[in-house]
XYZ file of C-alpha atoms in Angstrom:
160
model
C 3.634 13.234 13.229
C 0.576 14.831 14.571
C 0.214 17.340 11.546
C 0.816 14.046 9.143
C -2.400 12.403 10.632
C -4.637 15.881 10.208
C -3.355 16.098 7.089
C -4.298 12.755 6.073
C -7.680 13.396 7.243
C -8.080 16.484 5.509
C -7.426 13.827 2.400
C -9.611 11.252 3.824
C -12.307 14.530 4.405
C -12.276 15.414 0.253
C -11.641 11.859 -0.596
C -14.067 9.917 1.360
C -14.271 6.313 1.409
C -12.107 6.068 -1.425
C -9.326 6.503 0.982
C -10.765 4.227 3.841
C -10.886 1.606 0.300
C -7.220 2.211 -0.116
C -5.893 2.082 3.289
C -8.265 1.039 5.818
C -6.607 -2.452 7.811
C -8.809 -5.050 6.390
C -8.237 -8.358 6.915
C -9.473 -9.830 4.103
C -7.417 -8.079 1.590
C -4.862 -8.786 3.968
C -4.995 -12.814 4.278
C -6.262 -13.558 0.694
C -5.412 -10.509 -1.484
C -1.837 -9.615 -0.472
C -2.577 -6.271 0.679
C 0.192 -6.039 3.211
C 0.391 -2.258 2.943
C -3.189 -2.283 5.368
C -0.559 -2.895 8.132
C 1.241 0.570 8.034
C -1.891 2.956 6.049
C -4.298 2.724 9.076
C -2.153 4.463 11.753
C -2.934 7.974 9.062
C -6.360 7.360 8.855
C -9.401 7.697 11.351
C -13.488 6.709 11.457
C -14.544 9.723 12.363
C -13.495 13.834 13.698
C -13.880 13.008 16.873
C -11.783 9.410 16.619
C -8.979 12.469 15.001
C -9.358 14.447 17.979
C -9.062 11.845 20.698
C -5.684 10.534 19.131
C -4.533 13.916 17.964
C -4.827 15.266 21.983
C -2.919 11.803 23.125
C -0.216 12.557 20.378
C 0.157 16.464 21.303
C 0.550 15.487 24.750
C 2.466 12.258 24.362
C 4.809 13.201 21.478
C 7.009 16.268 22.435
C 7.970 14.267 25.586
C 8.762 10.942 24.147
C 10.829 12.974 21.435
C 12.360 14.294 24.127
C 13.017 10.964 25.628
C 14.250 8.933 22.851
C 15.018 10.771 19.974
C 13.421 11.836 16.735
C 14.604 8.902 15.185
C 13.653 6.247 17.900
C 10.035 7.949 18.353
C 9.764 7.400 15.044
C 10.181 3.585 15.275
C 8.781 3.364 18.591
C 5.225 4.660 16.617
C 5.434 2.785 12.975
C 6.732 -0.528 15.101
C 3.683 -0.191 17.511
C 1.525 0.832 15.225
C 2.197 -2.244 12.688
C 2.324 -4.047 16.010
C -1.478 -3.025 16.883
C -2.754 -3.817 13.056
C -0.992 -6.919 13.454
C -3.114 -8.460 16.444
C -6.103 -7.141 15.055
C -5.128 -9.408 11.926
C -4.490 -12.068 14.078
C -7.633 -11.685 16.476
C -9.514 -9.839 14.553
C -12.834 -11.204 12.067
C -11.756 -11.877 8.299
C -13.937 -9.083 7.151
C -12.747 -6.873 10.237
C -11.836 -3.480 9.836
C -10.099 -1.063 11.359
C -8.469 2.478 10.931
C -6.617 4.547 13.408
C -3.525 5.783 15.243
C -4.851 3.955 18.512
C -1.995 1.780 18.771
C 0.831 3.764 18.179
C -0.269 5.674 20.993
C -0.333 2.822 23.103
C 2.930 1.651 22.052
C 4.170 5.054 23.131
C 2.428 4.958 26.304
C 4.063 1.911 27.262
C 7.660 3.059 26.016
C 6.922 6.324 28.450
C 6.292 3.836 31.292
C 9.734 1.943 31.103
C 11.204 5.281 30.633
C 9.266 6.417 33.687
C 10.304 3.475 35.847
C 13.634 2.932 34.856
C 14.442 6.033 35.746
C 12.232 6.204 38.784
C 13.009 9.852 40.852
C 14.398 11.898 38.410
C 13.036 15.106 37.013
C 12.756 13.667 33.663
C 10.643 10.563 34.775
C 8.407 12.658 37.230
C 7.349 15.170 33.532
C 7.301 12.005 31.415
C 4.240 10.383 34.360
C 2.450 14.080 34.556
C 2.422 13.785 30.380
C 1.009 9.855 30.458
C -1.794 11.180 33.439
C -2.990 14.101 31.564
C -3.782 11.946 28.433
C -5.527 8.581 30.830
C -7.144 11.008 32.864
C -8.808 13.218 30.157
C -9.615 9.906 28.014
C -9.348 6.472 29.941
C -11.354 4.725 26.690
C -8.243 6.296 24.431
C -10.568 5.647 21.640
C -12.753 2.815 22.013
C -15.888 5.252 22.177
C -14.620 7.663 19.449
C -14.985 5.445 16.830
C -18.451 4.407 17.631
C -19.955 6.885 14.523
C -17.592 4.594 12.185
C -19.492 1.918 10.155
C -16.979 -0.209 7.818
C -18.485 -0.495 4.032
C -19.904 -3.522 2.955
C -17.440 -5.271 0.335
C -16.397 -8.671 -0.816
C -12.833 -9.673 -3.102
C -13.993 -10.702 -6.397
């Protein structure tokens, strides 16, 4: 997953905005153009390096254990589900020209799948790795994004 995202960015890097045109969630194309793709093409993209590195560190941290966890194949859905899940509300709640690009929350989505793990099975071995895996990644970034996208400014456009 996490060499996916640099990957992508490595396109988004040579590609520019063309990319951020292409897959970037915006609303507008969303509502009145159709563009239902936006909902999925946002959790490989990212506003800026440093955006990259904050959700790459959550991922490297986050990821091996809830593979662990759940499974290749429920990790997997746990992240696209979450991820559509995040785009989603910020359809919903967001502005009609809002914007947005990121992994953000997929991460949360797995963060919050590690915490019912964690308390469900409350004592084990298993849960007590799973909570030092969700600490190291809240303690090193508690914003988990909300300042590393503050270089990102969305491209004026309008739908013909």
């Amino acid at each position: 997953m996490l060499g996916a995202i640099v990957a992508a960015y490595g396109l988004q890097s040579v590609l520019g905005k063309a990319m951020l045109f292409a897959g970037a969630r915006m609303n507008e194309y969303i509502l009145y153009a159709g563009q239902w793709h936006r909902l999925v093409t946002p959790m490989w993209l990212h506003g800026s390096l440093m955006h990259l590195l904050s959700n790459s560190y959550s991922l490297f941290y986050l990821g091996p254990t809830a593979e662990r966890v759940f499974g290749s194949e429920a990790f997997l859905l746990i992240f696209l589900l979450s991820g559509i899940g995040g785009n989603l509300l910020g359809l919903q709640f967001g502005a009609v020209r809002g914007m947005s690009v990121g992994a953000s929350g997929a991460v949360f989505g797995l963060m919050g799948g590690l915490v019912g793990y964690a308390a469900r099975n409350r004592g084990t071995a298993s849960s007590q790795a799973t909570l030092s895996s969700l600490s190291r990644v809240l303690v090193r970034d508690p914003s988990c994004g909300f300042c590393a996208t503050s270089s990102f400014k969305p491209p004026t456009f309008s739908i013909p």
